[in-house]
XYZ file of C-alpha atoms in Angstrom:
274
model
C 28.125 95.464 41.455
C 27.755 92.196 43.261
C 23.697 91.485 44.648
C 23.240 92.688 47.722
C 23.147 89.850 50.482
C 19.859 89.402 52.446
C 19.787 90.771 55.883
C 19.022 87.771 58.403
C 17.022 88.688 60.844
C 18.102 88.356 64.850
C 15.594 85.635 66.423
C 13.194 87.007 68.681
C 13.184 85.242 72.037
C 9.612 86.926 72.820
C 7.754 84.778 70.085
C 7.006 82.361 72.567
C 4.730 79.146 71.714
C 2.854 76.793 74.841
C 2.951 73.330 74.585
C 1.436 70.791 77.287
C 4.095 68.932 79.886
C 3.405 66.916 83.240
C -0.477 68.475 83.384
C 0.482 71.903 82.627
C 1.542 74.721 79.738
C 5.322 75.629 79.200
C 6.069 78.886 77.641
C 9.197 78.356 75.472
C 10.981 79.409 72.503
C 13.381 76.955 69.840
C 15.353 77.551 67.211
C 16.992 74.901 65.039
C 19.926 75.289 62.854
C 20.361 73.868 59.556
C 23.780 71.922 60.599
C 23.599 72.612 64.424
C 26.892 72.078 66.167
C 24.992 71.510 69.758
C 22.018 71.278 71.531
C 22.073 74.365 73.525
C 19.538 74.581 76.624
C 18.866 77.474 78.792
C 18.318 78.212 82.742
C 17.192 81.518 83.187
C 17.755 82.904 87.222
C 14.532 82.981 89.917
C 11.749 84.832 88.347
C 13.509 86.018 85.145
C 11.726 85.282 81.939
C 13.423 83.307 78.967
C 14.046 86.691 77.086
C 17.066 87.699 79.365
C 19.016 85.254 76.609
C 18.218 87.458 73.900
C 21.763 89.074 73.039
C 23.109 85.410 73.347
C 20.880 83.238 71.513
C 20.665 86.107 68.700
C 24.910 85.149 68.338
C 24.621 81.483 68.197
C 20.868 80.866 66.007
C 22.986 80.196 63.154
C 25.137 77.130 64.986
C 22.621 75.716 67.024
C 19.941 74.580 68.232
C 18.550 76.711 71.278
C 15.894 75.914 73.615
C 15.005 78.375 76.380
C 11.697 78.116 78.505
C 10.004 79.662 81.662
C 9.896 77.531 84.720
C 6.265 76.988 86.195
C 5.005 80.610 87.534
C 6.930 82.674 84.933
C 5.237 84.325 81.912
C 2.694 82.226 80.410
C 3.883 78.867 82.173
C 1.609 77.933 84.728
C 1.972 76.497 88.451
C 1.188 73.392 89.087
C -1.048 72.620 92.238
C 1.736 71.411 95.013
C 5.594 72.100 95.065
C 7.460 69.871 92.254
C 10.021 67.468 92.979
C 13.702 67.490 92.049
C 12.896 64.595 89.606
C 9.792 66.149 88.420
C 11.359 69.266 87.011
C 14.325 67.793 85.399
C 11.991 64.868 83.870
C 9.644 67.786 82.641
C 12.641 69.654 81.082
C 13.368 66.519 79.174
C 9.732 65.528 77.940
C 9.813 69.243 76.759
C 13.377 68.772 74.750
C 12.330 65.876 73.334
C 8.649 67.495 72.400
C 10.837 70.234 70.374
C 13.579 67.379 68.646
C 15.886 69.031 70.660
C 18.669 65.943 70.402
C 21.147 65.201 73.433
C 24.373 65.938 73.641
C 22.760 69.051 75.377
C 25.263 72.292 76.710
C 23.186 73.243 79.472
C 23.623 77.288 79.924
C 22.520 78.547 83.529
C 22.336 81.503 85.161
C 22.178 82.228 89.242
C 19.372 79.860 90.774
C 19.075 78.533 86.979
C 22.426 77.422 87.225
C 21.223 75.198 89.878
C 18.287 73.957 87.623
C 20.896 72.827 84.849
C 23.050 70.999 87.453
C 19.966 68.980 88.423
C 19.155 68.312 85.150
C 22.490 66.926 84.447
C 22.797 65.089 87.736
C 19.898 63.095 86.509
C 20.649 62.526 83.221
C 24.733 62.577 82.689
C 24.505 60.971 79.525
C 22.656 63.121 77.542
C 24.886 66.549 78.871
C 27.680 67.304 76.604
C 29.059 70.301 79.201
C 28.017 73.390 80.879
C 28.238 76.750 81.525
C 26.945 78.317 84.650
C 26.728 82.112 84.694
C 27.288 83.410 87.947
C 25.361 80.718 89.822
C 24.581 80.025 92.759
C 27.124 78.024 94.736
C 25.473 75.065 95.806
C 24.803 74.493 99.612
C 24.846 78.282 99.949
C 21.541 78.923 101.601
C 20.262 77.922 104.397
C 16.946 76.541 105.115
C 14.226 78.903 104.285
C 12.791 77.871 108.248
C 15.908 78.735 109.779
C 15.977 82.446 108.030
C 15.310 85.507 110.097
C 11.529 86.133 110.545
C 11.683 89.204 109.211
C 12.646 87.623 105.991
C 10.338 84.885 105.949
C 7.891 87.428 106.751
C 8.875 89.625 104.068
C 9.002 86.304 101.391
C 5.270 85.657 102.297
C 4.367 89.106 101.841
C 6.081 90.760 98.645
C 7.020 87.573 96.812
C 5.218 85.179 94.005
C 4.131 82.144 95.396
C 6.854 80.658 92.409
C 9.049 82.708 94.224
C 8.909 81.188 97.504
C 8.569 77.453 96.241
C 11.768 77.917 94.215
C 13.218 79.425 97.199
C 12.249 76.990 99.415
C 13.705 73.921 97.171
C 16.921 76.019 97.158
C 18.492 74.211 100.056
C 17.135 70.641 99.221
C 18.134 70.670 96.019
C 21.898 71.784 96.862
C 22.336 68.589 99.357
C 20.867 66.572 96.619
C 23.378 67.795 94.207
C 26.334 66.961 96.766
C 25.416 63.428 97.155
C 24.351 63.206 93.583
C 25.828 61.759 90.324
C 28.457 64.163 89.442
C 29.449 65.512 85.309
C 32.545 63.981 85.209
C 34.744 64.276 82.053
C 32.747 66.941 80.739
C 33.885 70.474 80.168
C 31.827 73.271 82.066
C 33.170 76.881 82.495
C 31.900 78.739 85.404
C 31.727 82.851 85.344
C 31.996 84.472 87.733
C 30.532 88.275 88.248
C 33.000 90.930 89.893
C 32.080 94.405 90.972
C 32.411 97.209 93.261
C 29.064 95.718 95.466
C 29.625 92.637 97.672
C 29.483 89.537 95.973
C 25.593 88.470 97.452
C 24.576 91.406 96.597
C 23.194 90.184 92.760
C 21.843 86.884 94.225
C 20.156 88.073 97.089
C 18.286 90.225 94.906
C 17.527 87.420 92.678
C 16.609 85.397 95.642
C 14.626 88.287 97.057
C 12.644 89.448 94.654
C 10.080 91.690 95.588
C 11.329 91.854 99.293
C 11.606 95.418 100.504
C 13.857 94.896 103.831
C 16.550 96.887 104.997
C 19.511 95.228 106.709
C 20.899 91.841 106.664
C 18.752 89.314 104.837
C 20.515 86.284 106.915
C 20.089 83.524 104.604
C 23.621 82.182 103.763
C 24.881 78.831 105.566
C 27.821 79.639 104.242
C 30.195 82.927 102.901
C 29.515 82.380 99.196
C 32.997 82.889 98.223
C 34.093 79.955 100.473
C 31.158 78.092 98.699
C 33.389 78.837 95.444
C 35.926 76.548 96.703
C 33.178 73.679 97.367
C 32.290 74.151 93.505
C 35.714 73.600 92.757
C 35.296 70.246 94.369
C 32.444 69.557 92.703
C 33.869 70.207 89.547
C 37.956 70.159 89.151
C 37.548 70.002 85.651
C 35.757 73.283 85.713
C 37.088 76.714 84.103
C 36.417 79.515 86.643
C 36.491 82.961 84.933
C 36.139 86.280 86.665
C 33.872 88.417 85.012
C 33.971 92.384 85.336
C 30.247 92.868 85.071
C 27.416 92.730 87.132
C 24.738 89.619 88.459
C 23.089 89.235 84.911
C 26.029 88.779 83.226
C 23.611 87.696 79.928
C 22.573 90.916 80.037
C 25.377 93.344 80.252
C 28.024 91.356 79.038
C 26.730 89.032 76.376
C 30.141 88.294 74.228
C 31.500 86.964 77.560
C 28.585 83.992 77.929
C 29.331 83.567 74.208
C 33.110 82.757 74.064
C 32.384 80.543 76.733
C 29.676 78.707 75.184
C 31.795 78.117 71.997
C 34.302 77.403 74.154
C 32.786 74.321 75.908
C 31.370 73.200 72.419
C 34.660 72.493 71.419
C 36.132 70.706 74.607
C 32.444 68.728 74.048
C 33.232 67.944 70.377
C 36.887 67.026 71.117
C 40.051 67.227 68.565
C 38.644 67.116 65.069
C-alpha cells in the first residue's frame, strides 16, 4: 500500500500576532507560500474582524501569500488618538505589508466599507496593485454626510455604536469624493460581486454601517439609490467584471467558492497569457 499522505492543516486566521505601525499595534495574520502566485491583501467590512476570511484564505494558503489585518478599533488593534487621514491609513497598510515581506503586485480583496479601504489603497499606490476584487462593496458616493443624516440616526450612532464605528462612518463620504477625483486602476482586472436576495439591496450595508443601532424605520443615509450608484462604479471601472451573487451581505461567509473563483480569476488577467 502506498504511505499515507500527511494531512495539511487549514490556516487559522485567529492566530493573530501585533506588530507596531504609525504609533500604534495592528492585529494581523500572514501566510506565505512556498512559490506564491500573488500577494493577496484583505479588507474586511465596518467592524468585522479579519477572521470573516477564514473559508477563503484556508483555499488559497497553498498559492499565496495572504495578509489580512484589523483596522484601528477592531480586536486587538488599537485607536489612535484623533480620526486618521485618507493617506494615513493607506500609508499604514503599506508600512504593515512591507513589515510582513508581503511583495507588490498586491490583489487587494474587499468587502462592503472594506471594499472602500482597498480602493483607497490602490488610488494611492497604482503601481504596486496587480487587480481587485470587491465583495459586495459599497458603491462609492453612496452616503451622505453623516451631518446631514436624520437626528434620530446620528443620535442613535452616538449612542449604540463604537467610537471606530462612527469615525469610519464619518470618513465614509470623504473618502468616496476623494476616490472620484482620484487616480483611477486603469488596465487592471477587478471583478466586482454583487449580493442578491429576497431583502432590499441596503439592507446588508446598512447593517454593516449601523452596527449596534437599534432604530426602527428609515435610516436616511443614502445620497443616492445604491443600485444607481452601481452604474457610477461602472464608470469608475469599465474594465470591471460585475457578477451577481445569490447570497447574502457577507458573501465571504456564506458563499466562499464564489470570492474564490474570482480571486483566481483576477490572478490570471494580473499574470497575463503565459
Amino acid at each position: 500500500m502506498p504511505p499515507a499522505q500527511a494531512q495539511v492543516s487549514p490556516p487559522a486566521l485567529s492566530a493573530t500576532q501585533l506588530v507596531g505601525i504609525g504609533g500604534r499595534q495592528v492585529e494581523y495574520w500572514a501566510s506565505h507560500a512556498p512559490q506564491a502566485r500573488a500577494s493577496l491583501v484583505f479588507e474586511n467590512g465596518l467592524m468585522l474582524p479579519l477572521t470573516t476570511w477564514q473559508a477563503v484564505a484556508s483555499a488559497l494558503a497553498h498559492c499565496c501569500n495572504m495578509l489580512a489585518y484589523n483596522r484601528a478599533g477592531v480586536g486587538r488593534s488599537t485607536l489612535p488618538d484623533q480620526p486618521q487621514a485618507a493617506h494615513q491609513v493607506a500609508g499604514d497598510l503599506l508600512a504593515l505589508l512591507q513589515s510582513q515581506g508581503m511583495r507588490p503586485p498586491y490583489i487587494l480583496v474587499g468587502h462592503s466599507l472594506g471594499g472602500q479601504f482597498a480602493q483607497l489603497f490602490a488610488s494611492h499606490y497604482p503601481d504596486l496593485v496587480g487587480g481587485m476584487v470587491l465583495v459586495d462593496a459599497l458603491p462609492v458616493g453612496t452616503v451622505k454626510p453623516v451631518a446631514e443624516f436624520p437626528w434620530f440616526t446620528r443620535l442613535g450612532l452616538w449612542l449604540f455604536a463604537p467610537e471606530q464605528a462612527r469615525r469610519e462612518i464619518d470618513a465614509i463620504h470623504p473618502m468616496g469624493e476623494a476616490l472620484l477625483a482620484g487616480a483611477r486602476l486603469e488596465g487592471k482586472p477587478i471583478v466586482r460581486l454583487v449580493a442578491q436576495s429576497n431583502a432590499p439591496k441596503p439592507e446588508g450595508l446598512v447593517k454593516d454601517l449601523l452596527k449596534g443601532v437599534v432604530l426602527a424605520g428609515d435610516f436616511d443615509v443614502w445620497a443616492v439609490d445604491p443600485d444607481e450608484a452601481e452604474v457610477r462604479m461602472d464608470a469608475l471601472y469599465p474594465q470591471s467584471i460585475v457578477r451577481p451573487v445569490q447570497a447574502h451581505h457577507r458573501v465571504q461567509e456564506v458563499a466562499p467558492e464564489v470570492v474564490i473563483e474570482a480571486i483566481q480569476q483576477v490572478m490570471e488577467k494580473a499574470q497575463g497569457p503565459s
